[in-house]
mmCIF file of C-alpha atoms and ligand atoms in Angstrom:
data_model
loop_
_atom_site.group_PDB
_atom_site.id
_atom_site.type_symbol
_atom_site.label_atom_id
_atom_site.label_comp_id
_atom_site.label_asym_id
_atom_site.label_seq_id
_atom_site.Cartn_x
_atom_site.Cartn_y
_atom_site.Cartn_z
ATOM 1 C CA UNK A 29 -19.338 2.764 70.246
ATOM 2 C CA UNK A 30 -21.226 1.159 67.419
ATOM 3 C CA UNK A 31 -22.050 -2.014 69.676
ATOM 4 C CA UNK A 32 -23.147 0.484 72.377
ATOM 5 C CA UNK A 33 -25.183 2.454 70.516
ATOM 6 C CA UNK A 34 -26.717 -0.849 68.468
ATOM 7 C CA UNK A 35 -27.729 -2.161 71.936
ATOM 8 C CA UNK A 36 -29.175 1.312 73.090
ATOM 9 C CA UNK A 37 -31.330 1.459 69.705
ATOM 10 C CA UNK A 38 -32.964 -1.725 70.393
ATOM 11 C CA UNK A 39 -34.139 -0.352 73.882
ATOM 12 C CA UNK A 40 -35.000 2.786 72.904
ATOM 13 C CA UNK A 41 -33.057 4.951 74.098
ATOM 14 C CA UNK A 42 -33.372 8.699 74.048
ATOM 15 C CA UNK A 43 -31.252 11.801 74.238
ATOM 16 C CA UNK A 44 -32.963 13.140 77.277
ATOM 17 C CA UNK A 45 -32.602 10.039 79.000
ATOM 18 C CA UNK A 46 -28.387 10.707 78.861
ATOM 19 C CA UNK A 47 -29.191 13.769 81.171
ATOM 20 C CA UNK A 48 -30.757 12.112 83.674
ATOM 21 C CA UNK A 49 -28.242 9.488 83.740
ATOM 22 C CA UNK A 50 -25.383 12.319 84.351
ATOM 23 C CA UNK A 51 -27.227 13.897 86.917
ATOM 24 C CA UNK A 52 -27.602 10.457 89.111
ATOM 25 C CA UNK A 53 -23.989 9.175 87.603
ATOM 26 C CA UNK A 54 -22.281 12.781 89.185
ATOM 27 C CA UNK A 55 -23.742 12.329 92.053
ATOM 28 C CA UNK A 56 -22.734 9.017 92.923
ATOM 29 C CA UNK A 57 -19.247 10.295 91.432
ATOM 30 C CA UNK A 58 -19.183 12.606 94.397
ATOM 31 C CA UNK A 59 -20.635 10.997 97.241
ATOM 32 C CA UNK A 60 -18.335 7.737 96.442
ATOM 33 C CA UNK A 61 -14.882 10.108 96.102
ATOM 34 C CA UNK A 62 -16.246 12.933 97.875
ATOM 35 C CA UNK A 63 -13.465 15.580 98.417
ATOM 36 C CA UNK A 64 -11.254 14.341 95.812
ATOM 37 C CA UNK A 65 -13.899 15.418 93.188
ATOM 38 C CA UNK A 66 -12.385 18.989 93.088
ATOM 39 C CA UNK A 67 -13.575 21.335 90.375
ATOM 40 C CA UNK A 68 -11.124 20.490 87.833
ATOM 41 C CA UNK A 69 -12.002 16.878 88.224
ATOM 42 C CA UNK A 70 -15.613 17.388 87.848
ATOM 43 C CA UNK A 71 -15.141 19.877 84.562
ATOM 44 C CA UNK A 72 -12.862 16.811 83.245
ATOM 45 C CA UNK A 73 -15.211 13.777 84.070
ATOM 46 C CA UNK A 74 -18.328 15.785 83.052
ATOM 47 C CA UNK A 75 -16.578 16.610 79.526
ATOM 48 C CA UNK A 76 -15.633 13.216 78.813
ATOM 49 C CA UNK A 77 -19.604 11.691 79.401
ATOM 50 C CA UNK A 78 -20.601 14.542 76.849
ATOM 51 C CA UNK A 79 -17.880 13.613 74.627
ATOM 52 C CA UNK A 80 -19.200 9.823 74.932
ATOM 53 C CA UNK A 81 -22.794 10.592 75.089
ATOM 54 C CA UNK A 82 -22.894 13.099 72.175
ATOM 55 C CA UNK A 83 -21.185 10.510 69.860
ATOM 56 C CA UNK A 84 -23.799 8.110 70.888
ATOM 57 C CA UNK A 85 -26.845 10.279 70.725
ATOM 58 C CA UNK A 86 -25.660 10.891 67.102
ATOM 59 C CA UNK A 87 -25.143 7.239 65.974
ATOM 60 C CA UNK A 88 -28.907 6.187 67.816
ATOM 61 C CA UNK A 89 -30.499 9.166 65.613
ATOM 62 C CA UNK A 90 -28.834 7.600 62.585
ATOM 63 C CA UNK A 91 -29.951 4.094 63.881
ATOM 64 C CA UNK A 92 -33.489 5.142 64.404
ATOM 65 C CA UNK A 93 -33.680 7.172 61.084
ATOM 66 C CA UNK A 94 -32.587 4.307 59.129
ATOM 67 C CA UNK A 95 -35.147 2.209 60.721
ATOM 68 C CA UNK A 96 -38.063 5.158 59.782
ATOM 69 C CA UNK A 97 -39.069 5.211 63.140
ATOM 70 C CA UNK A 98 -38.804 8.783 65.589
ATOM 71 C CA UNK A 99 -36.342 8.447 68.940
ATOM 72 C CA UNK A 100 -36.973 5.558 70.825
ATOM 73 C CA UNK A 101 -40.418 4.124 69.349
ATOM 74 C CA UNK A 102 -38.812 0.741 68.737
ATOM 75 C CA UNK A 103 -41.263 -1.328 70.717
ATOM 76 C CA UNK A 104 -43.986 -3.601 68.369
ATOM 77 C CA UNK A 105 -46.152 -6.153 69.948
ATOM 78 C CA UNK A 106 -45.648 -9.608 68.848
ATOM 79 C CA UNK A 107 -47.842 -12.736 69.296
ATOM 80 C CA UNK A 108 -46.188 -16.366 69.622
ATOM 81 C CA UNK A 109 -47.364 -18.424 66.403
ATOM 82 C CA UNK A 110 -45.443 -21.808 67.430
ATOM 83 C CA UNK A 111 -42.682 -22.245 70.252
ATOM 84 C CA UNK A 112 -39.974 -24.909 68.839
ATOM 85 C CA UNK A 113 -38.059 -26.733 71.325
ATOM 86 C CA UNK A 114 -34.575 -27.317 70.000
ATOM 87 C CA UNK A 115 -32.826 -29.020 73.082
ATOM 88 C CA UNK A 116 -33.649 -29.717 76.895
ATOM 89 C CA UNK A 117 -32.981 -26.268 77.965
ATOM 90 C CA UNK A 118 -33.741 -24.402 74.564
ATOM 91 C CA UNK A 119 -36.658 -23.175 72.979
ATOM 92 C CA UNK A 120 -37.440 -21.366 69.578
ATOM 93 C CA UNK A 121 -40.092 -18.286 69.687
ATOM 94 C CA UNK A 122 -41.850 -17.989 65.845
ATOM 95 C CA UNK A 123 -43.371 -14.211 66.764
ATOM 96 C CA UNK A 124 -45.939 -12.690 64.704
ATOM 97 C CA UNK A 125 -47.100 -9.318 64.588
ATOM 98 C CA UNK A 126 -49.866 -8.469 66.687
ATOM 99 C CA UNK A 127 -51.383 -6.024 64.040
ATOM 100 C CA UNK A 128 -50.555 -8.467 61.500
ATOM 101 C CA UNK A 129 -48.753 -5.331 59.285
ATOM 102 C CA UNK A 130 -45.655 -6.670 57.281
ATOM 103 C CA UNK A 131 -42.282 -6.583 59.537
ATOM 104 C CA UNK A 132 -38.969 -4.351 58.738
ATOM 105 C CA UNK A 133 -36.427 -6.354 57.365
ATOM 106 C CA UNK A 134 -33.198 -7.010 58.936
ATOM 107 C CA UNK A 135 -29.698 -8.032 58.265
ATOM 108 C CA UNK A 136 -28.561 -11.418 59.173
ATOM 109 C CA UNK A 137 -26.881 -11.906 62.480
ATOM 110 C CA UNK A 138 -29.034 -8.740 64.079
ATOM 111 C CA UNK A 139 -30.730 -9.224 67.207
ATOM 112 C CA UNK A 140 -34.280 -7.715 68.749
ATOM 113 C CA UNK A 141 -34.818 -6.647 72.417
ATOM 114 C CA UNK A 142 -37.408 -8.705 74.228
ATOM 115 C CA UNK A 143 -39.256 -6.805 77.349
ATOM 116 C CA UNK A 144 -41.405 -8.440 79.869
ATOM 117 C CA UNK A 145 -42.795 -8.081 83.196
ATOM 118 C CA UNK A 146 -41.615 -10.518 85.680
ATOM 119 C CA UNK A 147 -43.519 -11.645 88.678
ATOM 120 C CA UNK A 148 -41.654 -8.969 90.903
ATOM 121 C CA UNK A 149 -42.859 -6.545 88.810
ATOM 122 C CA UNK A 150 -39.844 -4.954 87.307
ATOM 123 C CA UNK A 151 -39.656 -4.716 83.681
ATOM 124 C CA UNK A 152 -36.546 -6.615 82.057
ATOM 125 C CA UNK A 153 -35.203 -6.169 78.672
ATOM 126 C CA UNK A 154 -32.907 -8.718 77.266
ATOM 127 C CA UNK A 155 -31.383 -9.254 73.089
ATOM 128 C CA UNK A 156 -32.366 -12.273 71.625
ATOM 129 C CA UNK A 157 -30.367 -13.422 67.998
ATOM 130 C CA UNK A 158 -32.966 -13.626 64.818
ATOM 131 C CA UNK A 159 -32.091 -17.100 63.367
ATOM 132 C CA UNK A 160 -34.903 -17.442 60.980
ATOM 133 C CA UNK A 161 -34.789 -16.608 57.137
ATOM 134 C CA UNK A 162 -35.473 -13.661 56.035
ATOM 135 C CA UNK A 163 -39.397 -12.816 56.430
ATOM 136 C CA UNK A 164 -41.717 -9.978 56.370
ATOM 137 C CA UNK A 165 -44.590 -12.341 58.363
ATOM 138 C CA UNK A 166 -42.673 -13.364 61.094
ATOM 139 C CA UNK A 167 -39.442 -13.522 63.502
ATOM 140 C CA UNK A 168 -37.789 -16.215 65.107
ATOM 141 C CA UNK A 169 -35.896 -15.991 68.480
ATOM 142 C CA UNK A 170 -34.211 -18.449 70.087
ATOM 143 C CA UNK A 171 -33.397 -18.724 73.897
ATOM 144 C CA UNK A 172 -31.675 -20.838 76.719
ATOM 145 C CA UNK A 173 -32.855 -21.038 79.942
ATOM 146 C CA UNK A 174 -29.511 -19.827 81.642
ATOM 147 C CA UNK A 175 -29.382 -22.438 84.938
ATOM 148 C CA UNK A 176 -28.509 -21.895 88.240
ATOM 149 C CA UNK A 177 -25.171 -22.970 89.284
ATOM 150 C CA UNK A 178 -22.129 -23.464 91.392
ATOM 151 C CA UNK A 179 -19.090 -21.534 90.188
ATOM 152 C CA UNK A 180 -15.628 -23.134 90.008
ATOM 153 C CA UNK A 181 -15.122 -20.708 92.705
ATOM 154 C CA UNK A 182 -17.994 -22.520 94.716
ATOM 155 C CA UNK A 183 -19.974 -18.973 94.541
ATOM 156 C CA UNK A 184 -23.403 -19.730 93.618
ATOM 157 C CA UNK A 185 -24.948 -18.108 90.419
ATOM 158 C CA UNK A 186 -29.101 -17.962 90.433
ATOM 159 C CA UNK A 187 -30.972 -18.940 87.482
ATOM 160 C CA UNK A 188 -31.003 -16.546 84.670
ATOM 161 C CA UNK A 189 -33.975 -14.097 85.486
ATOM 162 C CA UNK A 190 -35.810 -13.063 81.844
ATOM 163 C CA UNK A 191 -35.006 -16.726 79.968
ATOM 164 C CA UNK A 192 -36.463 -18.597 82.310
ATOM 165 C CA UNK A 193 -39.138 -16.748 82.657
ATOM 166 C CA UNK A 194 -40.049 -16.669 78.842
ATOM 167 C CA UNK A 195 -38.929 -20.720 78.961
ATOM 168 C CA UNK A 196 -41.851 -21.611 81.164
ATOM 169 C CA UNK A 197 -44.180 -18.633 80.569
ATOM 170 C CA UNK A 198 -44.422 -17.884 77.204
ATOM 171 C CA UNK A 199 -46.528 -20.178 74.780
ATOM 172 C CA UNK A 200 -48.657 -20.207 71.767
ATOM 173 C CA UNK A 201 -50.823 -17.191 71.399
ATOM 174 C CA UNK A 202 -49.349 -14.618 74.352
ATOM 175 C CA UNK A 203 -48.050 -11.630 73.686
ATOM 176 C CA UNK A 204 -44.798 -10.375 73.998
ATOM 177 C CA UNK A 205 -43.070 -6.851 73.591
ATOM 178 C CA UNK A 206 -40.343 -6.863 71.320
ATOM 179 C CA UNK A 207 -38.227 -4.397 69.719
ATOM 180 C CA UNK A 208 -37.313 -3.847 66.092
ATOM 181 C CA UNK A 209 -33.981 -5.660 65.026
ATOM 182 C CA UNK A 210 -30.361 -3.961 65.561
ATOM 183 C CA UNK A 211 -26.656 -5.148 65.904
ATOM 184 C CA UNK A 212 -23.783 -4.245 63.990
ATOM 185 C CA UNK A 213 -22.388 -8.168 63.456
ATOM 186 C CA UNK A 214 -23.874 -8.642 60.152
ATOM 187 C CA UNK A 215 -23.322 -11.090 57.489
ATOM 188 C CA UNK A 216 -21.282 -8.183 54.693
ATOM 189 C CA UNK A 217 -22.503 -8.477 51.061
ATOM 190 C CA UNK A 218 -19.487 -9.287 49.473
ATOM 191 C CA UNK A 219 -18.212 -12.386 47.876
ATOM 192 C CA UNK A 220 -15.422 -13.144 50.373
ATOM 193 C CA UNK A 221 -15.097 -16.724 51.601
ATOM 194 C CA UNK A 222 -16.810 -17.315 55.231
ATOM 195 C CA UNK A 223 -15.686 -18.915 58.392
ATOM 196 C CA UNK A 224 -18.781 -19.241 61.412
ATOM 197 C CA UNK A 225 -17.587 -20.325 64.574
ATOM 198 C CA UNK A 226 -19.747 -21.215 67.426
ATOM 199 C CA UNK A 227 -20.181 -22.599 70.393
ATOM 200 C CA UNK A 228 -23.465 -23.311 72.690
ATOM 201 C CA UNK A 229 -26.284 -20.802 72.324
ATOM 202 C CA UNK A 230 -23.550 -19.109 70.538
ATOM 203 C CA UNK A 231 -25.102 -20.764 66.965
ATOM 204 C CA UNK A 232 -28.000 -18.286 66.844
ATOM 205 C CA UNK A 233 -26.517 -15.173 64.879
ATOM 206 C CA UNK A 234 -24.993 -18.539 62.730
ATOM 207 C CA UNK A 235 -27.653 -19.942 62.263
ATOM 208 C CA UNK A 236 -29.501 -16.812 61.068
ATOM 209 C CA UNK A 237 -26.522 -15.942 58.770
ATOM 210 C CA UNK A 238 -26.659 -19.207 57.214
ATOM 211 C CA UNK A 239 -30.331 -19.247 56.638
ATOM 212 C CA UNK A 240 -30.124 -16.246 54.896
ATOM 213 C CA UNK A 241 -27.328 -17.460 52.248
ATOM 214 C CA UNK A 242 -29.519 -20.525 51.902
ATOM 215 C CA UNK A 243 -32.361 -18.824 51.144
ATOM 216 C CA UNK A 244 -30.402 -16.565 49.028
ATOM 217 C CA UNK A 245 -28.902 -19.211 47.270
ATOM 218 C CA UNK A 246 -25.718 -16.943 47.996
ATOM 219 C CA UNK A 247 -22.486 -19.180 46.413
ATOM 220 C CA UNK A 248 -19.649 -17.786 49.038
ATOM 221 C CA UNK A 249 -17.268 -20.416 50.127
ATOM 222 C CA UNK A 250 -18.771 -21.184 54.062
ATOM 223 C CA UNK A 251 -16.945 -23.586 56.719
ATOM 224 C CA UNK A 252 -19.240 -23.812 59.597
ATOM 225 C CA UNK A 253 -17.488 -24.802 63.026
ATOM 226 C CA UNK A 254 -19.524 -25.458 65.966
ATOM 227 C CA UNK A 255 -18.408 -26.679 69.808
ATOM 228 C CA UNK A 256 -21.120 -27.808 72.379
ATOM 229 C CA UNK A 257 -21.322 -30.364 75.316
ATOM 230 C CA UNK A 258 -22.623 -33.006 73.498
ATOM 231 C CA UNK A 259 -25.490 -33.401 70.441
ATOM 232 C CA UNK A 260 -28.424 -33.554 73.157
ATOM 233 C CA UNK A 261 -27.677 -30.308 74.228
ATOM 234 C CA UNK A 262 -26.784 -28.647 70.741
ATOM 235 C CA UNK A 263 -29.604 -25.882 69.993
ATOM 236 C CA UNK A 264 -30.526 -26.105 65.936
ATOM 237 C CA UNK A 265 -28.261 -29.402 65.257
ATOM 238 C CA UNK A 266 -30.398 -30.829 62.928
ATOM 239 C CA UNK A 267 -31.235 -27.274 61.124
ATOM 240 C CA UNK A 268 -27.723 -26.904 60.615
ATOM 241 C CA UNK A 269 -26.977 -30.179 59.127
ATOM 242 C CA UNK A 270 -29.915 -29.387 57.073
ATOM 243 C CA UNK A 271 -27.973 -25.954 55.953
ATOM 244 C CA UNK A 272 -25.231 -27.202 55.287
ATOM 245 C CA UNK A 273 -26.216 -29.381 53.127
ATOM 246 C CA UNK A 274 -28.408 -26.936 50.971
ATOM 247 C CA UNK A 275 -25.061 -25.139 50.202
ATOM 248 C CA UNK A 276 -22.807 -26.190 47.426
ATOM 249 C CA UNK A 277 -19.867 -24.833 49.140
ATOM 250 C CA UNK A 278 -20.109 -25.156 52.704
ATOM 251 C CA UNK A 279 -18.693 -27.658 54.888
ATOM 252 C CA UNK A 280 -19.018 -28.357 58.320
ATOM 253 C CA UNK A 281 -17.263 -29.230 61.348
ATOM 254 C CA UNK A 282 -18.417 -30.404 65.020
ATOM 255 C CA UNK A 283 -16.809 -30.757 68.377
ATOM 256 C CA UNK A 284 -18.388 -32.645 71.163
ATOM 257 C CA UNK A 285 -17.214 -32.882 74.900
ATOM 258 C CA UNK A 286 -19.425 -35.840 75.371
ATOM 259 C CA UNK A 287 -20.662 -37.793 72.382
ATOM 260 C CA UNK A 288 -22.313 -40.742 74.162
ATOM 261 C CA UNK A 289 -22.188 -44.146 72.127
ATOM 262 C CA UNK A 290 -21.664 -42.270 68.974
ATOM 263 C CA UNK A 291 -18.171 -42.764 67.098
ATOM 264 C CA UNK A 292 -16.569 -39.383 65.840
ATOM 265 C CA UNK A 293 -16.382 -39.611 62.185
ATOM 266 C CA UNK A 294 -14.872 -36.921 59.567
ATOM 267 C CA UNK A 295 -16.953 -34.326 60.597
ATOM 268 C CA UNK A 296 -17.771 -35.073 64.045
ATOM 269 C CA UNK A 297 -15.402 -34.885 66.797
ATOM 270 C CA UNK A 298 -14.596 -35.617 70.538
ATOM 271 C CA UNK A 299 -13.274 -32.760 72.347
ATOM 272 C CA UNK A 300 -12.968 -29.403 72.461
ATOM 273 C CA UNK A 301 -13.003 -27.339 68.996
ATOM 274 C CA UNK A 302 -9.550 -27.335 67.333
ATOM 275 C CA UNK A 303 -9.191 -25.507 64.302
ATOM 276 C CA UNK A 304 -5.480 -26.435 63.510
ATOM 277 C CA UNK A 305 -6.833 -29.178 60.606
ATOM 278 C CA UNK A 306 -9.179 -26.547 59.321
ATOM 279 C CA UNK A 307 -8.605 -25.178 56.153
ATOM 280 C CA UNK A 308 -8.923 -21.434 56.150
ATOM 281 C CA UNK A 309 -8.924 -19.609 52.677
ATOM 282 C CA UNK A 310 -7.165 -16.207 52.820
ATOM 283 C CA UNK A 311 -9.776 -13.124 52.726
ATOM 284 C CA UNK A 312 -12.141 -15.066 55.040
ATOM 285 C CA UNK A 313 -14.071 -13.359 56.959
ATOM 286 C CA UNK A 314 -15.080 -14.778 60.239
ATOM 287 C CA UNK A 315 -18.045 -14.487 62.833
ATOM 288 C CA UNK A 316 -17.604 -15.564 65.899
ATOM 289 C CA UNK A 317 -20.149 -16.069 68.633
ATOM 290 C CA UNK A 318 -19.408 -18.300 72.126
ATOM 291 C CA UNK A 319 -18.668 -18.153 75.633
ATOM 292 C CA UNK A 320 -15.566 -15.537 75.895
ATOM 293 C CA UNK A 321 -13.019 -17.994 77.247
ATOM 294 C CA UNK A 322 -13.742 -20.062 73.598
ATOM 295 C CA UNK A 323 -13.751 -16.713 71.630
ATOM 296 C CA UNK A 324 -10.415 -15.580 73.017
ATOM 297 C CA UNK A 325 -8.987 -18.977 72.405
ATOM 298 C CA UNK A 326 -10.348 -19.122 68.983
ATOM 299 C CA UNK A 327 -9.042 -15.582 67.809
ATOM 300 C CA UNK A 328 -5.800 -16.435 69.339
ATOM 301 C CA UNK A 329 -5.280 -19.272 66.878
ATOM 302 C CA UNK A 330 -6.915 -17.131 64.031
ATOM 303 C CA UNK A 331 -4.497 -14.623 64.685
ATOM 304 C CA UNK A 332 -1.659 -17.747 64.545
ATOM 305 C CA UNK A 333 -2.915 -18.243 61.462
ATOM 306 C CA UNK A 334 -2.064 -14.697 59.952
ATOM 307 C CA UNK A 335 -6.113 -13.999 60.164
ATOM 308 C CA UNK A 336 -6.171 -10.151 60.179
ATOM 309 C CA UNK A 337 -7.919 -8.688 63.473
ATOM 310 C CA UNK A 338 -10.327 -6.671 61.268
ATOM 311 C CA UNK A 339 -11.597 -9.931 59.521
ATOM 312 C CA UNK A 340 -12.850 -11.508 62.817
ATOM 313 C CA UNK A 341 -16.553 -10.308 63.936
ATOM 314 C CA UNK A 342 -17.952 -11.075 66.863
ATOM 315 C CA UNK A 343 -21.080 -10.906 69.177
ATOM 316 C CA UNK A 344 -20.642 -11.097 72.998
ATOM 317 C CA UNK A 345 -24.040 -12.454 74.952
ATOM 318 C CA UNK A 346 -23.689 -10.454 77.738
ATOM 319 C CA UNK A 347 -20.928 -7.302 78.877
ATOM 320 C CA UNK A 348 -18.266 -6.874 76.414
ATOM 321 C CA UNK A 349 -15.123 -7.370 78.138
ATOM 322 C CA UNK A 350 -13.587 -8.809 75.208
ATOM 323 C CA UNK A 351 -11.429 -5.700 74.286
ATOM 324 C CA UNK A 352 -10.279 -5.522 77.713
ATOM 325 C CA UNK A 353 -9.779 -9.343 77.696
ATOM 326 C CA UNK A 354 -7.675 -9.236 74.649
HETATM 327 C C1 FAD B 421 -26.544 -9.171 71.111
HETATM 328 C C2 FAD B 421 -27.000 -10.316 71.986
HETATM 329 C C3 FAD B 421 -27.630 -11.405 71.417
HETATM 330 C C4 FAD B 421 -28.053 -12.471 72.215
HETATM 331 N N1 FAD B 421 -28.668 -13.550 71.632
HETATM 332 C C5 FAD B 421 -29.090 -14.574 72.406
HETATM 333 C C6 FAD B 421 -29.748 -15.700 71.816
HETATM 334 O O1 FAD B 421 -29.949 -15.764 70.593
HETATM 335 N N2 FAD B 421 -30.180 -16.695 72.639
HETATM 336 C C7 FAD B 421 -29.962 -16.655 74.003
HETATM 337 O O2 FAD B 421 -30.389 -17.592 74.700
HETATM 338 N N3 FAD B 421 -29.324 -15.606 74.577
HETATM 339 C C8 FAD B 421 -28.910 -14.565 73.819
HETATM 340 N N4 FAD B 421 -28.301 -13.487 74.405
HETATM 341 C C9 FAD B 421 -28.180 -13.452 75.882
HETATM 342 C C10 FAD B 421 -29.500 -12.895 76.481
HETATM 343 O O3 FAD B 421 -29.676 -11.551 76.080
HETATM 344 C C11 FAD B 421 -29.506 -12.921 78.012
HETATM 345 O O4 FAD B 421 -28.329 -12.333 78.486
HETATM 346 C C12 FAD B 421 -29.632 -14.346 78.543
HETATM 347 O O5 FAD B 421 -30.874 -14.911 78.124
HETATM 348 C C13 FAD B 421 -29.576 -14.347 80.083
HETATM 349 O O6 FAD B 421 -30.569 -13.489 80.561
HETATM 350 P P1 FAD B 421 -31.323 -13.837 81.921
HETATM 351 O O7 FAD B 421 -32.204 -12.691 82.267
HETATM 352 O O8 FAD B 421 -31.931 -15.182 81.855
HETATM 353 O O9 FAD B 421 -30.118 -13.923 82.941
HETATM 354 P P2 FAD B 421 -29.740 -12.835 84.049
HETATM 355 O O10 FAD B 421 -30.724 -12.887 85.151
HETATM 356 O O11 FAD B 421 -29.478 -11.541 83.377
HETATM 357 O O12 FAD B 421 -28.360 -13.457 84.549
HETATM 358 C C14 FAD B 421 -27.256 -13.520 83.654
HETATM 359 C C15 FAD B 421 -26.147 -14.309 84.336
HETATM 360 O O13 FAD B 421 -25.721 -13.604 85.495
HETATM 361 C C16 FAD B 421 -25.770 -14.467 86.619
HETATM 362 N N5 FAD B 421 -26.186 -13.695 87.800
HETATM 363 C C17 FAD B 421 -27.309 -12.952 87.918
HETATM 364 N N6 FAD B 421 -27.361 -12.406 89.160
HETATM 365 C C18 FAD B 421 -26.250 -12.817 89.815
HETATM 366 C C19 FAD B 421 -25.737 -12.594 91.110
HETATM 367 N N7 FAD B 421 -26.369 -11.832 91.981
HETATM 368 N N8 FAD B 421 -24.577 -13.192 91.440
HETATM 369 C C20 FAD B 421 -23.908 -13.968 90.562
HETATM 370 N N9 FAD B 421 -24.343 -14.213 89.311
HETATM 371 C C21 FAD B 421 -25.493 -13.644 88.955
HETATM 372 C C22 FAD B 421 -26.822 -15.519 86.278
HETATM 373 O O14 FAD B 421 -26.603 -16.719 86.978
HETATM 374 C C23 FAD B 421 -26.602 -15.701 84.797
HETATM 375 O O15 FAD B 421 -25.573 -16.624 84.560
HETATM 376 C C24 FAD B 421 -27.850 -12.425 73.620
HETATM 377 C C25 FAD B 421 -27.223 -11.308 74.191
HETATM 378 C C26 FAD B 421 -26.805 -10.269 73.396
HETATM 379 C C27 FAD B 421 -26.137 -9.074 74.042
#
């Protein structure tokens, strides 16, 4: 419910706007089942949205109060200072306020909202990872253009609608809409040791985590382990061998499907991300943050390795069928 109501903050959502979505949800309710939705039925569907809906209408209010902003007005215009590209198909946003007033601050591994208008003329809304240090001047955002392709079924999937759009559209000086920061997987203030795990544009709550204890010159124990299709195509590589190495007690490890000429070395590996030679310290906490095929497969061997459930944190980039995947 947290996640829900994290991702509901950083559109703005209201309490009014849960009425409206009962009336058009019971209605479709009853012209899908028809007959079958018999009085009873209706009484017991309509008490469990309120159930749902008032729990979430009271964790957004708490949301938007800590924030100090009323119900809903989440929305701040933002002006691109720089765009960053960090691979072939990934690109880093440094937004600036538009009214040039000193931003909120936010915890590390929180996300914004980003709205535009496409060329259709619908308005999309899509979360976006904050992987810059901490700063009251500006954000940074970073974003894969999602490409079209063929499913291993050989159904075809289009071209990911809002980050190609702000790929190609979006450059120095435009505007963009963009919501204040939310998201409950945050970096805890404790001194437990710390375990990132990563793969593809997966890195970005990472890589805002570990600029933060960089910047902080936090001393927690960190083993960063990252998994992409090869170093060309790894968003923030060099930024995170820069990180690394600013920490006294972080280490790092990399898996790479395809590493061209390059020999693996100590640190550096062919292959797909195996954690079985990785030390893990007990107490660690872990964030995890990937395509859910990797997650699962990762928290399965966490859990092999007597990792407690409640010490694994993760953030899913799109519907979160993890629980039901689990
Ligand atoms: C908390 C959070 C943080 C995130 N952080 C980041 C981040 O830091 N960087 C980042 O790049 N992304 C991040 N994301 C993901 C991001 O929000 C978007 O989901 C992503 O950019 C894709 O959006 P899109 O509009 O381009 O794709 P969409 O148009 O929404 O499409 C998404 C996928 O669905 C497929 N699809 C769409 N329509 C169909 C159809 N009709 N049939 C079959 N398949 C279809 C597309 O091919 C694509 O693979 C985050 C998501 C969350 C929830």
């Amino acid at each position: 419910m947290s996640r829900i109501a994290n991702k509901h903050a950083s559109l703005g959502i209201t309490a009014d706007q849960y009425v409206i979505v009962h009336k058009y949800l019971f209605e479709a309710i009853v012209e899908v089942l028809g007959e079958a939705v018999t009085p009873e039925v209706a009484a017991a569907w309509d008490e469990v949205y309120w159930l749902m809906a008032d729990t979430l209408i009271g964790l957004e209010a708490d949301l938007y109060s800590a924030s100090g902003v009323q119900a809903g007005d989440v929305w701040r215009r933002m002006v691109v200072g720089r765009r960053v590209l960090q691979s072939a198909d990934t690109v880093t946003f440094i937004l600036e306020p538009a009214d040039g007033e000193p931003l909120p601050a936010y915890r590390p591994g929180q996300y914004v909202s980003v709205g535009v208008r496409l060329p259709d003329g619908a308005r999309q809304i899509r979360q976006y990872s904050l992987v810059g240090a901490p700063s009251q001047s500006e954000w940074q955002i970073s974003v894969k253009a999602v490409p079209a392709q063929t499913l291993p079924d050989g159904s075809a999937s289009p071209a990911g609608e809002v980050s190609n759009h702000l790929y190609r559209n979006l450059f120095e000086g435009d505007e963009v809409s963009v919501s204040l920061p939310f998201g409950d997987l945050v970096l805890e203030d404790d001194d437990a040791p710390l375990l990132l795990v990563s793969a593809g544009i997966g890195c970005t709550p990472m890589i805002g985590m570990l600029n933060h204890l960089a910047a902080t010159g936090d001393p927690r124990q960190v083993s960063v382990l990252h998994a992409d299709r090869s170093p060309a195509q790894h968003a923030h590589r060099a930024e995170l061998t820069e990180l690394v190495q600013r920490m006294p007690f972080a280490v790092m490890h990399r898996w790479y499907e395809d590493l061209g000429t390059r020999a693996a070395g100590d640190t550096t590996h062919l292959g797909r991300a195996d954690l079985s030679a990785v030390q893990i310290e007990p107490d660690t906490q872990v964030y995890l943050c990937g395509p859910l095929p990797f997650m699962l497969s990762v928290r399965e061997t966490l859990m092999e390795r007597q990792v407690p459930a409640e010490h694994i944190h993760y953030e899913v980039f799109g519907p979160d069928s993890w629980a039901s995947a689990g």
